[in-house]
mmCIF file of N, CA and C in Angstrom:
data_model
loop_
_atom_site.group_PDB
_atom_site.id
_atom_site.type_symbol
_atom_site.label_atom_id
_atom_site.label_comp_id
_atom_site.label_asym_id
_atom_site.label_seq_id
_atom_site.Cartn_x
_atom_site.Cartn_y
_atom_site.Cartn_z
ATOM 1 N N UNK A 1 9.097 9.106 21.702
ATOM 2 C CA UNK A 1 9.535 8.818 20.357
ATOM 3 C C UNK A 1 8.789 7.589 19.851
ATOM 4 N N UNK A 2 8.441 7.826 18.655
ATOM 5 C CA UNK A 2 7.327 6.569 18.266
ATOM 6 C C UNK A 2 8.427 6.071 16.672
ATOM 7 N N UNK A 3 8.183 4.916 16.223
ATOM 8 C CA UNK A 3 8.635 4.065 15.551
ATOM 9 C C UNK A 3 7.695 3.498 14.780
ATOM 10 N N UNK A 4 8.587 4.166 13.399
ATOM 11 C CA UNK A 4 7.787 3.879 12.221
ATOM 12 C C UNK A 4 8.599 2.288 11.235
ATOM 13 N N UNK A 5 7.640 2.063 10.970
ATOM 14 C CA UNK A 5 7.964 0.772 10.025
ATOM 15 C C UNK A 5 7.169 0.739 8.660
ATOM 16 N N UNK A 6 8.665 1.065 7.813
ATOM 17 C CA UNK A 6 7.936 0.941 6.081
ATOM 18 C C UNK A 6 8.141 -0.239 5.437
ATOM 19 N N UNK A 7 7.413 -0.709 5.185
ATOM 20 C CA UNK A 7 7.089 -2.247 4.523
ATOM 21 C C UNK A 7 7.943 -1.465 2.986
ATOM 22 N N UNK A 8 8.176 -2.862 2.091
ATOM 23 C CA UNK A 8 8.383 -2.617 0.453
ATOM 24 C C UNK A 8 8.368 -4.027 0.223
ATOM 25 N N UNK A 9 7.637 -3.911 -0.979
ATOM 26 C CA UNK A 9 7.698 -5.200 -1.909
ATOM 27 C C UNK A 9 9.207 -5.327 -2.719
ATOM 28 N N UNK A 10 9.579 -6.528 -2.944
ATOM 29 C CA UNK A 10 10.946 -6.675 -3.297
ATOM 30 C C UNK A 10 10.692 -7.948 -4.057
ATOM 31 N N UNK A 11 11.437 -8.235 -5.603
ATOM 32 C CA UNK A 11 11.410 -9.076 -6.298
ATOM 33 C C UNK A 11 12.622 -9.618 -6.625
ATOM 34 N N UNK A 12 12.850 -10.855 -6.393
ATOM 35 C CA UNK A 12 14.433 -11.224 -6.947
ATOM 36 C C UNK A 12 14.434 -11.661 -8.468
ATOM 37 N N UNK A 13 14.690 -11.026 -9.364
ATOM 38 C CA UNK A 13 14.068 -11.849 -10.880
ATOM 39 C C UNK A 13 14.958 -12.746 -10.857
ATOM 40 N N UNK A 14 15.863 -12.921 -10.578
ATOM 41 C CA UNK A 14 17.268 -14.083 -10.742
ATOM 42 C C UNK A 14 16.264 -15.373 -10.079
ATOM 43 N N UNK A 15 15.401 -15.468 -9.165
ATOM 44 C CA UNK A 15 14.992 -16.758 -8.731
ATOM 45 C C UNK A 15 13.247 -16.915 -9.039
ATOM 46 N N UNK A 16 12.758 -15.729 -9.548
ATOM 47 C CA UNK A 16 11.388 -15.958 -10.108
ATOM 48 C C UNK A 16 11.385 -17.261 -11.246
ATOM 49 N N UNK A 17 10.344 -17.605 -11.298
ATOM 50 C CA UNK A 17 10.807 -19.132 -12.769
ATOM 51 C C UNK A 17 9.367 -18.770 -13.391
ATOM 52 N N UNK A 18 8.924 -17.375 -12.709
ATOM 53 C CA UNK A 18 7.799 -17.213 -13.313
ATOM 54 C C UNK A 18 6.033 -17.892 -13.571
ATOM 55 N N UNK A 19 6.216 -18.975 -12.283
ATOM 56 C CA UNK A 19 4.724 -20.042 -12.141
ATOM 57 C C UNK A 19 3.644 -19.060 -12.105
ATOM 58 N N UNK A 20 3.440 -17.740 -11.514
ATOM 59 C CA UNK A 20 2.516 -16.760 -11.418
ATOM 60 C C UNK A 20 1.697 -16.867 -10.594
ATOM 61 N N UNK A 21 2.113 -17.740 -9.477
ATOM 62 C CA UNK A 21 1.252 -17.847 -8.642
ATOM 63 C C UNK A 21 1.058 -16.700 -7.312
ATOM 64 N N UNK A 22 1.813 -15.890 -6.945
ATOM 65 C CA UNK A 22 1.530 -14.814 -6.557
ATOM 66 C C UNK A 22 0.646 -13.498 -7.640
ATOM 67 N N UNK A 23 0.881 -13.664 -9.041
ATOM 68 C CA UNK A 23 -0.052 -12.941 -9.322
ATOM 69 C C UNK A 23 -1.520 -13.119 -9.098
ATOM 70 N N UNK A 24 -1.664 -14.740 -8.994
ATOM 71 C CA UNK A 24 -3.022 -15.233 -8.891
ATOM 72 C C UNK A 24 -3.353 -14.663 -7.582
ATOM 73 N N UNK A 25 -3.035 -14.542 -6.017
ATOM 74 C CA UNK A 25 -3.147 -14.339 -5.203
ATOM 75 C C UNK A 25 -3.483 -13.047 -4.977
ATOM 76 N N UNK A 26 -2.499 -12.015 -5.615
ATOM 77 C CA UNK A 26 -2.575 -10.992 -5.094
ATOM 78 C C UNK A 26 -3.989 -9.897 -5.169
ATOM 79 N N UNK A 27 -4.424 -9.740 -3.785
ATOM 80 C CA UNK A 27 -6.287 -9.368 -3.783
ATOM 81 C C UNK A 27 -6.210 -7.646 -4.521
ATOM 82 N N UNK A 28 -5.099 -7.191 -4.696
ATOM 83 C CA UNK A 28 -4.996 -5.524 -5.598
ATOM 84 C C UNK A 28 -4.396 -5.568 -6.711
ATOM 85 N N UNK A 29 -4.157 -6.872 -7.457
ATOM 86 C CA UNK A 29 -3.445 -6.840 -8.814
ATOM 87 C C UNK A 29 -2.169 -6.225 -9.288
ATOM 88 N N UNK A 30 -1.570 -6.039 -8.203
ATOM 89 C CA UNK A 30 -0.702 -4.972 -8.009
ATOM 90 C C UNK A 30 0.854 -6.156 -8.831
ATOM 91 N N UNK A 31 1.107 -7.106 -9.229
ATOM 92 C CA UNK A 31 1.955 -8.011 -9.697
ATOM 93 C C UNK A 31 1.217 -8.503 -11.055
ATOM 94 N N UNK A 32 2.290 -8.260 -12.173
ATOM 95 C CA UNK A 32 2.067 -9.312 -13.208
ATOM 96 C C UNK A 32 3.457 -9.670 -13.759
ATOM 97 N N UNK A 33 2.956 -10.559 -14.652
ATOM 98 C CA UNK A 33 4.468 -11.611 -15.479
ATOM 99 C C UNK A 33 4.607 -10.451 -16.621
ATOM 100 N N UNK A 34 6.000 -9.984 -16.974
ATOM 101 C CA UNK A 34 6.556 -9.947 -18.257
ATOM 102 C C UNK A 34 8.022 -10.168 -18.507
ATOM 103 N N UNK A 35 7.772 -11.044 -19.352
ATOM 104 C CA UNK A 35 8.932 -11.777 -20.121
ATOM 105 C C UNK A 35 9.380 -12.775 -19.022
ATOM 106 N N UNK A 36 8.119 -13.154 -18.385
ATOM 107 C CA UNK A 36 8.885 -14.823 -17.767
ATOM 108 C C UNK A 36 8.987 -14.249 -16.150
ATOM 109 N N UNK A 37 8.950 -13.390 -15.674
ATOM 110 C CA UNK A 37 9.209 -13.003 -14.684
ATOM 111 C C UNK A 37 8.123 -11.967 -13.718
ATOM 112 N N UNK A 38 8.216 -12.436 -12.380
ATOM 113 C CA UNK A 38 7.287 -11.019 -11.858
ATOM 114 C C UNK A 38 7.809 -9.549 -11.654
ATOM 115 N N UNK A 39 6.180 -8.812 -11.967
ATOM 116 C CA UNK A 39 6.372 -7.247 -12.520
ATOM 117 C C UNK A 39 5.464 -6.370 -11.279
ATOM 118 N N UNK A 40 6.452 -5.867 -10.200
ATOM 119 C CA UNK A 40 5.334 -4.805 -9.770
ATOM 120 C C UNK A 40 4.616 -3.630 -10.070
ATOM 121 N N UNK A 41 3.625 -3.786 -10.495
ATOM 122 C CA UNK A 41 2.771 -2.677 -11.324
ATOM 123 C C UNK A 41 2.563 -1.194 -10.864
ATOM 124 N N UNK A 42 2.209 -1.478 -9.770
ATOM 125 C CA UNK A 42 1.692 0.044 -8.556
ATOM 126 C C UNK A 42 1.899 -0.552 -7.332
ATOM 127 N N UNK A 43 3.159 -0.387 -6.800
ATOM 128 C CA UNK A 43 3.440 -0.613 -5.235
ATOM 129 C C UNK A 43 2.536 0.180 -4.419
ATOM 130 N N UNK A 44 1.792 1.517 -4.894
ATOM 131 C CA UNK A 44 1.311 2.119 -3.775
ATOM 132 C C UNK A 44 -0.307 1.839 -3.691
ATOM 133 N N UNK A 45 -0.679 1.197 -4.066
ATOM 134 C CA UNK A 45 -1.829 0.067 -4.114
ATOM 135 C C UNK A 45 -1.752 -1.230 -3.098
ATOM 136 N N UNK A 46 -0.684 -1.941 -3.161
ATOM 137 C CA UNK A 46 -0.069 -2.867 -2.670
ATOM 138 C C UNK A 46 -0.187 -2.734 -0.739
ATOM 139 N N UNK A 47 -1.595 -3.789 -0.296
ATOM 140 C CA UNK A 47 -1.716 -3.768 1.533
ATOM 141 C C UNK A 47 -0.408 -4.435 1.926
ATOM 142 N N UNK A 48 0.411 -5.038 1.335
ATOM 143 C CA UNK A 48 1.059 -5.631 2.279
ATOM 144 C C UNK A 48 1.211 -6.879 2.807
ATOM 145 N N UNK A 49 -0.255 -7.406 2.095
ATOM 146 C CA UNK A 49 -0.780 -8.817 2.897
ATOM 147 C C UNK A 49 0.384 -9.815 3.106
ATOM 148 N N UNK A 50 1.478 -10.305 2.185
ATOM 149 C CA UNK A 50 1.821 -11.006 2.310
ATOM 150 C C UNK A 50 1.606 -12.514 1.261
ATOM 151 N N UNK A 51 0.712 -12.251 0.808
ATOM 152 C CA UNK A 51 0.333 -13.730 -0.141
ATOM 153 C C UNK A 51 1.305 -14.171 -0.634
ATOM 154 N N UNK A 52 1.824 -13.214 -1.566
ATOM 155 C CA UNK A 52 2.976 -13.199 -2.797
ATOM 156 C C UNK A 52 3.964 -13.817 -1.582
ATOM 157 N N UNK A 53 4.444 -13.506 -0.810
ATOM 158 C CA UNK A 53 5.855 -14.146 0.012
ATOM 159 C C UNK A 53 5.493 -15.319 0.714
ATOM 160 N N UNK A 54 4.449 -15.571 1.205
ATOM 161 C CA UNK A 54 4.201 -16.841 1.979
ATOM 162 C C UNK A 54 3.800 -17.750 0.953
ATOM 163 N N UNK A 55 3.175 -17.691 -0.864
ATOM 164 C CA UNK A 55 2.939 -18.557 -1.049
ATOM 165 C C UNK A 55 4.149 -19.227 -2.517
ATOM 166 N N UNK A 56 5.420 -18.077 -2.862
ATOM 167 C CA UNK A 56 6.099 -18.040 -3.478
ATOM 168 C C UNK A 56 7.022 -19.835 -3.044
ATOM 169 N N UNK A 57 7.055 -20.185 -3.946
ATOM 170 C CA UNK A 57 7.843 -21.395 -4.023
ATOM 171 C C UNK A 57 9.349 -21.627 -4.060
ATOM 172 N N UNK A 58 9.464 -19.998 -4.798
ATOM 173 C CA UNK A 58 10.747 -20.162 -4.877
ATOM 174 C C UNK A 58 11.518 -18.249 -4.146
ATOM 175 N N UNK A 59 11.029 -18.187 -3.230
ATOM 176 C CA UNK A 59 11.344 -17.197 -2.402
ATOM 177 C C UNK A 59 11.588 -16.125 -3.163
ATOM 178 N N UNK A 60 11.427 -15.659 -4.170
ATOM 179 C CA UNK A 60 11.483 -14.870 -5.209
ATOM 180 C C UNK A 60 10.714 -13.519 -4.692
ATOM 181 N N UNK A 61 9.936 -13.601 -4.360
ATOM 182 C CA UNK A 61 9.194 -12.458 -3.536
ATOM 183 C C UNK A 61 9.167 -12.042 -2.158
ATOM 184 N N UNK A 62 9.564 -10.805 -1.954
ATOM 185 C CA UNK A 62 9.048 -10.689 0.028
ATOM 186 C C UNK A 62 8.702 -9.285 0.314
ATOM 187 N N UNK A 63 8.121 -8.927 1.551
ATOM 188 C CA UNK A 63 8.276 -7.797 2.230
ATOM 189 C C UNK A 63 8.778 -7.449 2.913
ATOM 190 N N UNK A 64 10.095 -6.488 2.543
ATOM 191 C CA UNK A 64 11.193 -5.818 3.550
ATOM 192 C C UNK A 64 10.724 -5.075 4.740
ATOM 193 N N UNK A 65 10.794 -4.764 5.501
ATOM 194 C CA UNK A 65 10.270 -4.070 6.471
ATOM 195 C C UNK A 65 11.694 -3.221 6.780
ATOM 196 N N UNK A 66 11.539 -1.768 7.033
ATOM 197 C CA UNK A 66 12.631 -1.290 7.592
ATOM 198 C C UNK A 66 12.033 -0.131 8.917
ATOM 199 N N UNK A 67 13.064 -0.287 9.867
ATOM 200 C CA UNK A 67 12.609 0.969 10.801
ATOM 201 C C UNK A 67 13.338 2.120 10.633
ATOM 202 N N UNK A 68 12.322 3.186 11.170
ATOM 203 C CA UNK A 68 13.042 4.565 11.049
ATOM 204 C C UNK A 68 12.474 5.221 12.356
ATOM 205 N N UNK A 69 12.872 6.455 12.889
ATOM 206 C CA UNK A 69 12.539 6.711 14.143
ATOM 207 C C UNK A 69 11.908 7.953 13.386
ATOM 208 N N UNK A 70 9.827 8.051 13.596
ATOM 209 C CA UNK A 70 9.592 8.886 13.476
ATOM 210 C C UNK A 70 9.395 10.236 14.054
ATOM 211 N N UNK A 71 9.069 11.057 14.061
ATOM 212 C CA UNK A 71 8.922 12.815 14.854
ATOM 213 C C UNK A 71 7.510 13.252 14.556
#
């Protein structure tokens, strides 16, 4: 039995303040600001890297990881 792990991008708008500095980061453009807040554009573009969550200031951004048992 092998074990799968699906990443997802996840945005809290309640704690975004909107600096945009994960949009600056992100190397697939896959994040922009509207109306003050971050916007995921095309998650299925989106590697995963991580920028957006490690360089977020205000934890507003992350990657969930969940397991599932694949077949």
């Amino acid at each position: 039995m092998t074990t799968k792990i699906n990443k997802k991008l996840v945005v809290n708008k309640d704690w975004c303040k909107g600096c945009g500095i994960c949009v600056e980061l992100c190397p697939k453009g896959v994040l922009t600001l509207e109306n003050g807040v971050i916007n995921i554009d095309n998650e299925d573009i989106c590697i995963k890297c991580g920028l957006c969550e490690l360089r977020c200031p205000d934890y507003a951004i992350y990657i969930k990881g969940d397991e599932e048992d694949g077949k």
